[in-house]
Short mmCIF file of C-alpha atoms in Angstrom, two decimals:
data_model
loop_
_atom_site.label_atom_id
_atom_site.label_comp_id
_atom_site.label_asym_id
_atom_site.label_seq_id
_atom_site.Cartn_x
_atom_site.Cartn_y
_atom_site.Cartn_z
CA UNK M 202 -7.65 -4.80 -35.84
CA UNK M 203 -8.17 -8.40 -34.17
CA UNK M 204 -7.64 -11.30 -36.80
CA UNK M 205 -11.13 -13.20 -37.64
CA UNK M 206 -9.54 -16.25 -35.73
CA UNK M 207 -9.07 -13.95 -32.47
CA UNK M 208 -12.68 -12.47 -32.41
CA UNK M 209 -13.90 -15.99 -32.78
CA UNK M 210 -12.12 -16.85 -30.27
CA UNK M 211 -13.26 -13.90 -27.99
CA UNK M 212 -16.66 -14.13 -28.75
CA UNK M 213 -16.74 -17.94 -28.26
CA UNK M 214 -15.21 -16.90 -24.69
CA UNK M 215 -17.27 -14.42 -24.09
CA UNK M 216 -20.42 -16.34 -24.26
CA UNK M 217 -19.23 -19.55 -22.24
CA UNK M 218 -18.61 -17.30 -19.61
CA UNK M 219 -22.06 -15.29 -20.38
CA UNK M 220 -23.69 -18.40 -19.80
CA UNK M 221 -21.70 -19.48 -16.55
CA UNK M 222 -22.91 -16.22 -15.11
CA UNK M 223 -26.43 -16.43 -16.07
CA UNK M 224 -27.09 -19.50 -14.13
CA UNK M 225 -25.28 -18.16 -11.39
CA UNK M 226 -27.34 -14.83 -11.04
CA UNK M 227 -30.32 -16.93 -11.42
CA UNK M 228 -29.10 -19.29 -8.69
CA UNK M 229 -28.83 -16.14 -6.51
CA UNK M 230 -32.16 -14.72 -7.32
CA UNK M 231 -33.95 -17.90 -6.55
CA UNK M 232 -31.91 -18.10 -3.10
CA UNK M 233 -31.77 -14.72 -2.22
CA UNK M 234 -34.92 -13.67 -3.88
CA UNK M 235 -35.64 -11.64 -7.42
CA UNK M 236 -35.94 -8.13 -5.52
CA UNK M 237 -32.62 -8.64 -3.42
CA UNK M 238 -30.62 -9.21 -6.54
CA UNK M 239 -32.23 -7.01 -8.89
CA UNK M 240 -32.68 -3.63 -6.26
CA UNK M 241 -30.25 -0.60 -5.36
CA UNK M 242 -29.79 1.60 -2.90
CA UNK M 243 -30.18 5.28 -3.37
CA UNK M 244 -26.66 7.15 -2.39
CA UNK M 245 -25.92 10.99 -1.62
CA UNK M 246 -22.92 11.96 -2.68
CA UNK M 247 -20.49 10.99 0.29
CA UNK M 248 -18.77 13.38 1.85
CA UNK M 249 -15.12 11.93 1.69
CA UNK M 250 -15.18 12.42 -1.49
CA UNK M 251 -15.72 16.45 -0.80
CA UNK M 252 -12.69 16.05 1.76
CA UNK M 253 -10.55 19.04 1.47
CA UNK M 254 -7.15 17.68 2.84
CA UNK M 255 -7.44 15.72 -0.01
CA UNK M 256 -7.02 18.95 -2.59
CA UNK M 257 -9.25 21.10 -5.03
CA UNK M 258 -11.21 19.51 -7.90
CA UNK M 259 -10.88 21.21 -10.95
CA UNK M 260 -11.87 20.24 -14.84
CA UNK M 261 -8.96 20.19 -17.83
CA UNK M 262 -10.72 20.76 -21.52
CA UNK M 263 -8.94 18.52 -24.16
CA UNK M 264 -9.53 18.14 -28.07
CA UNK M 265 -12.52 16.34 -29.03
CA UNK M 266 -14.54 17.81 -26.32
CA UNK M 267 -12.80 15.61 -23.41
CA UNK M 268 -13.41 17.43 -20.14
CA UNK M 269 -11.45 15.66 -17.64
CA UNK M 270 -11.46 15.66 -13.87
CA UNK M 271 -8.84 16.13 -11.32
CA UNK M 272 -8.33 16.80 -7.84
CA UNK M 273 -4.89 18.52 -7.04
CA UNK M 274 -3.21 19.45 -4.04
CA UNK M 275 0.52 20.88 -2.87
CA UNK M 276 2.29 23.45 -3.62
CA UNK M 277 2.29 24.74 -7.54
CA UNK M 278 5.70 25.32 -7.57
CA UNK M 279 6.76 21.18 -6.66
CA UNK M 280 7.54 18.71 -9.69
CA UNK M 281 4.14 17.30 -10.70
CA UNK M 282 3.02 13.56 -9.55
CA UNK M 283 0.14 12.81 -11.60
CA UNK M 284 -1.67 9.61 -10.86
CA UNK M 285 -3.94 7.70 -12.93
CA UNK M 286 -6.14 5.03 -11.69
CA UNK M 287 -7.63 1.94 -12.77
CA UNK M 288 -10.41 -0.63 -12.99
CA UNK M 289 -12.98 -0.38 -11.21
CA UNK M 290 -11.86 2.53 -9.77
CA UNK M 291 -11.62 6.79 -9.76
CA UNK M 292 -9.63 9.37 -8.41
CA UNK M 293 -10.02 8.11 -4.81
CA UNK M 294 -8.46 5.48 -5.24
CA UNK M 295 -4.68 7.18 -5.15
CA UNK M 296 -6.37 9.26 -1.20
CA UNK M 297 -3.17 7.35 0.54
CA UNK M 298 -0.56 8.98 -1.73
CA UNK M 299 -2.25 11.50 -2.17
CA UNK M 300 -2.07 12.40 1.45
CA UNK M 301 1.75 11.05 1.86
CA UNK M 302 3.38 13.31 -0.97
CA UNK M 303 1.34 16.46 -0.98
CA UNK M 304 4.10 18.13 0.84
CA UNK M 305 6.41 17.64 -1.82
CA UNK M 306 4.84 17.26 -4.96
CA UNK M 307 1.98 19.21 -6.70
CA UNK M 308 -0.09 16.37 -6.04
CA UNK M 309 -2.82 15.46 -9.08
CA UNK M 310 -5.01 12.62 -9.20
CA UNK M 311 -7.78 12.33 -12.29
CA UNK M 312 -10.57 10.61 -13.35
CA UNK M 313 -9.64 8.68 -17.09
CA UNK M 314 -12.36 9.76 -19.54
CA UNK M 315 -15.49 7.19 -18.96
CA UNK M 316 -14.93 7.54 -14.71
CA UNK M 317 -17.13 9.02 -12.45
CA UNK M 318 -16.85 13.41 -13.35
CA UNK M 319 -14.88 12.81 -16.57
CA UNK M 320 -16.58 13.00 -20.07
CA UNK M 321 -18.22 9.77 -21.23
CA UNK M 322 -17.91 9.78 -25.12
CA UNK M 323 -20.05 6.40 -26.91
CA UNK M 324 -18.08 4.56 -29.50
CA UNK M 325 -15.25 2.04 -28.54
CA UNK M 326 -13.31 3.80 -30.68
CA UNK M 327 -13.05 6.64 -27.96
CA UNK M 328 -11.38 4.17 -25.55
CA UNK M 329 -8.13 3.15 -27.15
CA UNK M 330 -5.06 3.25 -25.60
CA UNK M 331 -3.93 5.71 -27.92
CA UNK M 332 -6.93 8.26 -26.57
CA UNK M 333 -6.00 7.65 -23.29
CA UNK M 334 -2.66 7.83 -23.98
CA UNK M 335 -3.40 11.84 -25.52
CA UNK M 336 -5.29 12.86 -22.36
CA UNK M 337 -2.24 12.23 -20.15
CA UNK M 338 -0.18 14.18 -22.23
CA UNK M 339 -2.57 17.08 -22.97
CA UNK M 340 -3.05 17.20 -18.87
CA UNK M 341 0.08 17.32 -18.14
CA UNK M 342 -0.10 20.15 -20.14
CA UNK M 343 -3.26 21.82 -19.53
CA UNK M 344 -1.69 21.59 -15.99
CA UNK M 345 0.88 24.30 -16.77
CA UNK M 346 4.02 21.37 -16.89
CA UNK M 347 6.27 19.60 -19.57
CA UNK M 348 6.64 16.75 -17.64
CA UNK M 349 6.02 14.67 -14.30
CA UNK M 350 6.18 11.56 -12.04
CA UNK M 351 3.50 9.90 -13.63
CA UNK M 352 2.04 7.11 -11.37
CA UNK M 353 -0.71 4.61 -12.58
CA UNK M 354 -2.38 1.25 -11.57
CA UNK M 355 -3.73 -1.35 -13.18
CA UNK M 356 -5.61 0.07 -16.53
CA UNK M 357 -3.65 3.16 -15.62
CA UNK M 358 -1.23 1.03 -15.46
CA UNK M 359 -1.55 0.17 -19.43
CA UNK M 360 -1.39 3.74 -20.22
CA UNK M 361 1.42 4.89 -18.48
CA UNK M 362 3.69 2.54 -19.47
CA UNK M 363 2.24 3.02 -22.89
CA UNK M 364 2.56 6.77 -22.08
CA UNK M 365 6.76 6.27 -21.21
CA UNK M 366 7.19 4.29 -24.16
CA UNK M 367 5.65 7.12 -26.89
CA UNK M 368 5.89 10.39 -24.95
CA UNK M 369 9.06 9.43 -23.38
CA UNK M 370 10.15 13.50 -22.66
CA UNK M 371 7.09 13.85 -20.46
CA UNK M 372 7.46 11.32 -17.60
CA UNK M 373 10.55 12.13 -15.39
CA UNK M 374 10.06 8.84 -13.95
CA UNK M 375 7.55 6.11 -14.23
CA UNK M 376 6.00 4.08 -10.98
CA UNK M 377 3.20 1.64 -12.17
CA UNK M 378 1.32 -0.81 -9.29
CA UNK M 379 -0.08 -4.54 -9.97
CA UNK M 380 0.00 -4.01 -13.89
CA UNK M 381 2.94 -5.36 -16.40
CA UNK M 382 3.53 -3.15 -19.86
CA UNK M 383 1.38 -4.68 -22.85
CA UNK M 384 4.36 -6.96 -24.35
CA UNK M 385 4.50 -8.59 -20.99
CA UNK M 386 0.72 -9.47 -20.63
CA UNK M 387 0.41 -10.20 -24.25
CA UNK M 388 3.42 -12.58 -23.73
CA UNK M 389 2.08 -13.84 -20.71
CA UNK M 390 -1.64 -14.68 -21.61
CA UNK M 391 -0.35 -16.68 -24.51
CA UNK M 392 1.88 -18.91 -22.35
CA UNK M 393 0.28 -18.78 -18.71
CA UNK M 394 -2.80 -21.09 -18.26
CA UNK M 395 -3.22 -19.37 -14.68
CA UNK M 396 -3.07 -15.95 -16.12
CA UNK M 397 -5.38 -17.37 -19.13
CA UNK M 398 -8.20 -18.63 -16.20
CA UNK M 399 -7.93 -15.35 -13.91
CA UNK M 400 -8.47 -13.09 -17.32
CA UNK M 401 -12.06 -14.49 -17.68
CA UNK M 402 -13.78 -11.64 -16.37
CA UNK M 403 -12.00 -9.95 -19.48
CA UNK M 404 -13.95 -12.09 -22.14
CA UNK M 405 -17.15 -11.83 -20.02
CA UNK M 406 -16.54 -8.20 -20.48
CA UNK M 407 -16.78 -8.26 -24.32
CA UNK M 408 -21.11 -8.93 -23.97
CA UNK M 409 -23.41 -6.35 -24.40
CA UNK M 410 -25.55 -5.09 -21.34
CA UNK M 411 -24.75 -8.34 -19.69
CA UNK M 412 -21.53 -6.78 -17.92
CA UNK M 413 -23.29 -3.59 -17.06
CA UNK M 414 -26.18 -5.48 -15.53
CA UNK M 415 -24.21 -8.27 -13.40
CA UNK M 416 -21.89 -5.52 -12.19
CA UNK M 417 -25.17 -3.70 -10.72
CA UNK M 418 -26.68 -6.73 -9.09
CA UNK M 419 -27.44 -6.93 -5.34
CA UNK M 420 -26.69 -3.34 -4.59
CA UNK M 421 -23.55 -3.43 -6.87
CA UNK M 422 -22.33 -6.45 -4.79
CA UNK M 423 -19.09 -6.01 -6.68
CA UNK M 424 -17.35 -3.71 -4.41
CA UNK M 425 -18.06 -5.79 -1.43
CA UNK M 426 -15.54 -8.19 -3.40
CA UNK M 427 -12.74 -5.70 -3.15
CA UNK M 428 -11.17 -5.86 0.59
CA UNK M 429 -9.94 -2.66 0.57
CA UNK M 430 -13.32 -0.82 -0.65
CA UNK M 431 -15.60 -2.89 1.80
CA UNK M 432 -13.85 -2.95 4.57
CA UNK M 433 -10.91 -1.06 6.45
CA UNK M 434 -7.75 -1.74 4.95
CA UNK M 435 -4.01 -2.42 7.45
CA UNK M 436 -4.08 1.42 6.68
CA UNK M 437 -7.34 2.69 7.88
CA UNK M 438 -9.59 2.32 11.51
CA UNK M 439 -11.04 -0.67 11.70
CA UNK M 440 -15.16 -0.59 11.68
CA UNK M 441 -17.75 -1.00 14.28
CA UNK M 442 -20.41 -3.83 13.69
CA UNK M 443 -22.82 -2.46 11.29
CA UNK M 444 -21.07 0.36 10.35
CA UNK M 445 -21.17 1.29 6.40
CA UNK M 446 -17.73 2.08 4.92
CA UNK M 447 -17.27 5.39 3.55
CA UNK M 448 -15.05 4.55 0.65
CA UNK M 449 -17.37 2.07 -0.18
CA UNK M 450 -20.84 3.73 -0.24
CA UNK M 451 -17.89 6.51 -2.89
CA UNK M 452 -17.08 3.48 -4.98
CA UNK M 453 -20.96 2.31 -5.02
CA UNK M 454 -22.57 6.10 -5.27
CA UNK M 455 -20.03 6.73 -8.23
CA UNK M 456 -20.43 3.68 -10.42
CA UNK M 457 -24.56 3.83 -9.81
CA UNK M 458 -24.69 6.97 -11.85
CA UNK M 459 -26.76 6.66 -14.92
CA UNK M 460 -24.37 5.46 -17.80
CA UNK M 461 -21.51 4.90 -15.23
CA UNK M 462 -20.25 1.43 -16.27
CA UNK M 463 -20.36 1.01 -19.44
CA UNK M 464 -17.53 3.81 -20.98
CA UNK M 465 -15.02 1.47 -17.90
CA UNK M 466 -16.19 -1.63 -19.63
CA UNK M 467 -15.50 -0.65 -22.92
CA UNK M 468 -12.05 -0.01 -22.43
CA UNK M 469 -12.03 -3.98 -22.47
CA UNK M 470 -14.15 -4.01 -25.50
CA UNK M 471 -11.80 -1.62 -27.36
CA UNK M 472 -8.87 -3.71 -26.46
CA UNK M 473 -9.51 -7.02 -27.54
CA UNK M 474 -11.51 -5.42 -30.38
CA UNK M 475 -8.95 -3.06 -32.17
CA UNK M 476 -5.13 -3.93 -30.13
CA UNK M 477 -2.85 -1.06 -29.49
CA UNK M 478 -1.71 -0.07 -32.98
CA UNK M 479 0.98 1.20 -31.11
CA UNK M 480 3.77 -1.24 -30.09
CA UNK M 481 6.32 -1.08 -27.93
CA UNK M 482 9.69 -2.59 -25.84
CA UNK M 483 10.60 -2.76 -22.60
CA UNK M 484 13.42 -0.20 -23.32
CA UNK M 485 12.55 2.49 -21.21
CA UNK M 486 14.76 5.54 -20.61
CA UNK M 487 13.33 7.05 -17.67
CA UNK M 488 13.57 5.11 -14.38
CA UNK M 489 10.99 2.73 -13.36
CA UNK M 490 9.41 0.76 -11.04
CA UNK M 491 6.99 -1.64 -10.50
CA UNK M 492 5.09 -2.25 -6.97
CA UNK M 493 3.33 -5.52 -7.17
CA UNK M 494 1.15 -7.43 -4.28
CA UNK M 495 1.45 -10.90 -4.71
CA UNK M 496 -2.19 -12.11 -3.43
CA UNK M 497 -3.37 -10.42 -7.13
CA UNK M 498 -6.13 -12.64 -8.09
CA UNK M 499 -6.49 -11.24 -11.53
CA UNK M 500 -3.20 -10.83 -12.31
CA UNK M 501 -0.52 -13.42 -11.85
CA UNK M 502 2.62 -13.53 -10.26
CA UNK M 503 3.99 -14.59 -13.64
CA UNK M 504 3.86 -10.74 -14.85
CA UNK M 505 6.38 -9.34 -12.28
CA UNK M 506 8.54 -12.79 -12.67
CA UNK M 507 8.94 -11.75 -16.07
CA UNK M 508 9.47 -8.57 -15.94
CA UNK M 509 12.36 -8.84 -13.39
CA UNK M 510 13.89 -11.76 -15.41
CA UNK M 511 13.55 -9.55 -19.06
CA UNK M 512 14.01 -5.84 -17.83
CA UNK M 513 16.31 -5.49 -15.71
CA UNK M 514 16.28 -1.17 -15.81
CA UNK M 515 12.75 -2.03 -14.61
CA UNK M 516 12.62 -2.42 -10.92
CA UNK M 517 10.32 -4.63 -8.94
CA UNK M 518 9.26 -4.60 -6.06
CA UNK M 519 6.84 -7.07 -4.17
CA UNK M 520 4.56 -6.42 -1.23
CA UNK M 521 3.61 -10.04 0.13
CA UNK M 522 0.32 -10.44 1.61
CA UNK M 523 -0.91 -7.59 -0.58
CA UNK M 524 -4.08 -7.68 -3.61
CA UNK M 525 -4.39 -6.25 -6.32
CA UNK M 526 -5.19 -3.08 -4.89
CA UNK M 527 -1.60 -2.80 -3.16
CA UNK M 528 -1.82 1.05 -3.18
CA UNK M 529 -4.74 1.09 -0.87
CA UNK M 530 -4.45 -3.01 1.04
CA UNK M 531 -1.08 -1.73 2.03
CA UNK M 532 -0.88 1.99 1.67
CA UNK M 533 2.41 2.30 4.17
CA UNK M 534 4.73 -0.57 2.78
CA UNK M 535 3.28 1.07 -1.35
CA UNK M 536 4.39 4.64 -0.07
CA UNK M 537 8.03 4.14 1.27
CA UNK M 538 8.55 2.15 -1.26
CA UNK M 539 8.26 4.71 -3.57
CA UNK M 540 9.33 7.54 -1.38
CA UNK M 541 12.59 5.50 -1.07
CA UNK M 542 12.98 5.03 -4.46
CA UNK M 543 12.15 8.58 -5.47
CA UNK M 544 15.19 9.67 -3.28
CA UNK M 545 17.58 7.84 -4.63
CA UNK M 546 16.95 7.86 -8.54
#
């Protein structure tokens, strides 16, 4: 559990930035005009997230009554890459690699428990790392394998280097994108007053219904924020003038679901509320990489600095010119990277 002093802390946080937001959303309802700010659009289901070259969805059942969804593709017989996505974000994400190693691999991507198809249990308690960290293994499992490539970003990122640290016989080898192990940040947040200021978002976080309510306003405006949700990415077509992106009426038409952002929020909450009980090194006996894009705006270029200075069996490797969502802003460099890499470890 946090100290008294930290939850102080995080609570003091938590409501400066409360407030800051507040004004701000009132701000925009004033100029933009209460029903603007406070309406959503009704979404169908979009049909790219149906699209077959992208595999078969399918459910896993795990303890507890944890269903989890996946969408897999390639043949069964291949080494399994299992990829695990982050925040805000579901299985869609990973469609680029997906597409690139389904040839080679038997190709899984899921939904964490709290995203989009996957159970959403209440309680913080059901969204510790060490939860998430015994769904990954019981998929790779309930997938018929011992062990695999396992692939995350950002809060996937958490767990699977987490997941290489404790389960060490189940990854093969370990490629995580714009995300540093837990030592690092912990190390990091302490010492970085950059990386302090960009984690704000992560006290805001800790409020009740406030999150969940901001993150819906002006047609869950949050999206439009991410480049390579609202519009085409160096890797996609580029759009015609009043065209609506596809992946982004996904990312919107998934998180509008009724109860949809609060089990992603809490993953926050349980974090700053409880810490990982389980702690770990940067000792890691599988190889490893790290793919970073140095335009990150919520995670700074102090991570990767520090994890190339402090473990060096840890590879990194930086995409300039890239966000925080390197696996999708630049699909083509994020892909031979690792397809290199693959073939040579």
């Amino acid at each position: 559990m946090a100290s008294l002093a930290e939850l102080l802390k995080m609570w003091l946080l938590a409501l400066f930035y409360g407030v800051l937001v507040v004004f701000r959303t009132l701000i925009s309802c004033f100029t933009k005009g209460f029903r603007k700010v406070l309406s959503s659009k009704h979404r169908e289901r979009p049909s790219c997230i149906d699209d077959p070259s992208l595999g078969t969805h399918g459910f896993l059942n795990l303890k507890e009554g944890i269903r989890i969804h996946y969408v897999a593709s390639g043949p069964e017989d291949k080494p399994l890459m299992l990829f695990v996505h982050g925040f805000p974000e579901f299985w869609y994400s990973w469609r680029h690699q997906i597409r690139e190693f389904q040839k080679d691999y038997r190709v899984v991507a899921i939904d964490q428990r709290g995203y989009s198809e996957s159970s959403k249990p209440s309680g913080l308690d059901n969204y510790t790392v060490e939860k998430l960290m015994s769904d990954l293994a019981q998929c790779i499992q309930g997938l018929g394998y011992k062990k695999c490539i396992l692939v995350g970003h950002d809060w996937g990122g958490i767990v699977t280097w987490a997941f290489g640290r404790k389960y060490q016989d189940m990854v093969e080898k370990l490629i995580v994108m714009n995300c540093p192990p837990i030592p690092v940040f912990q190390t990091i947040l302490k010492t970085c007053n950059e990386q302090f200021k960009k984690s704000w978002y992560m006290y805001f976080f800790q409020l009740p219904l406030l999150p969940e309510f901001t993150l819906s306003t002006n047609d869950y405006a949050i999206f439009n924020t991410i480049p390579v949700v609202s519009k085409s990415s160096k890797s996609e077509s580029p759009l015609q003038d009043g065209q609506e992106n596809e992946h982004l009426a996904a990312y919107k038409y998934t998180f509008s679901q009724p109860g949809a952002l609060t089990p992603p929020l809490n993953y926050y909450r349980a974090w700053f509320r409880a810490k990982p009980s389980f702690q770990h090194d940067l000792e890691y006996t599988m190889p490893a990489l790290l793919i970073w894009g140095t335009k990150d705006k919520a995670l700074d270029i102090a991570l990767p600095n520090y994890v190339e200075k402090n473990a060096p069996k840890i590879e990194v490797q930086k995409i300039e010119d890239a966000d925080h969502f390197v696996q999708n802003d630049a699909a083509a460099a994020v892909n031979q990277i690792m397809r290199d890499w693959l073939k040579k470890m």
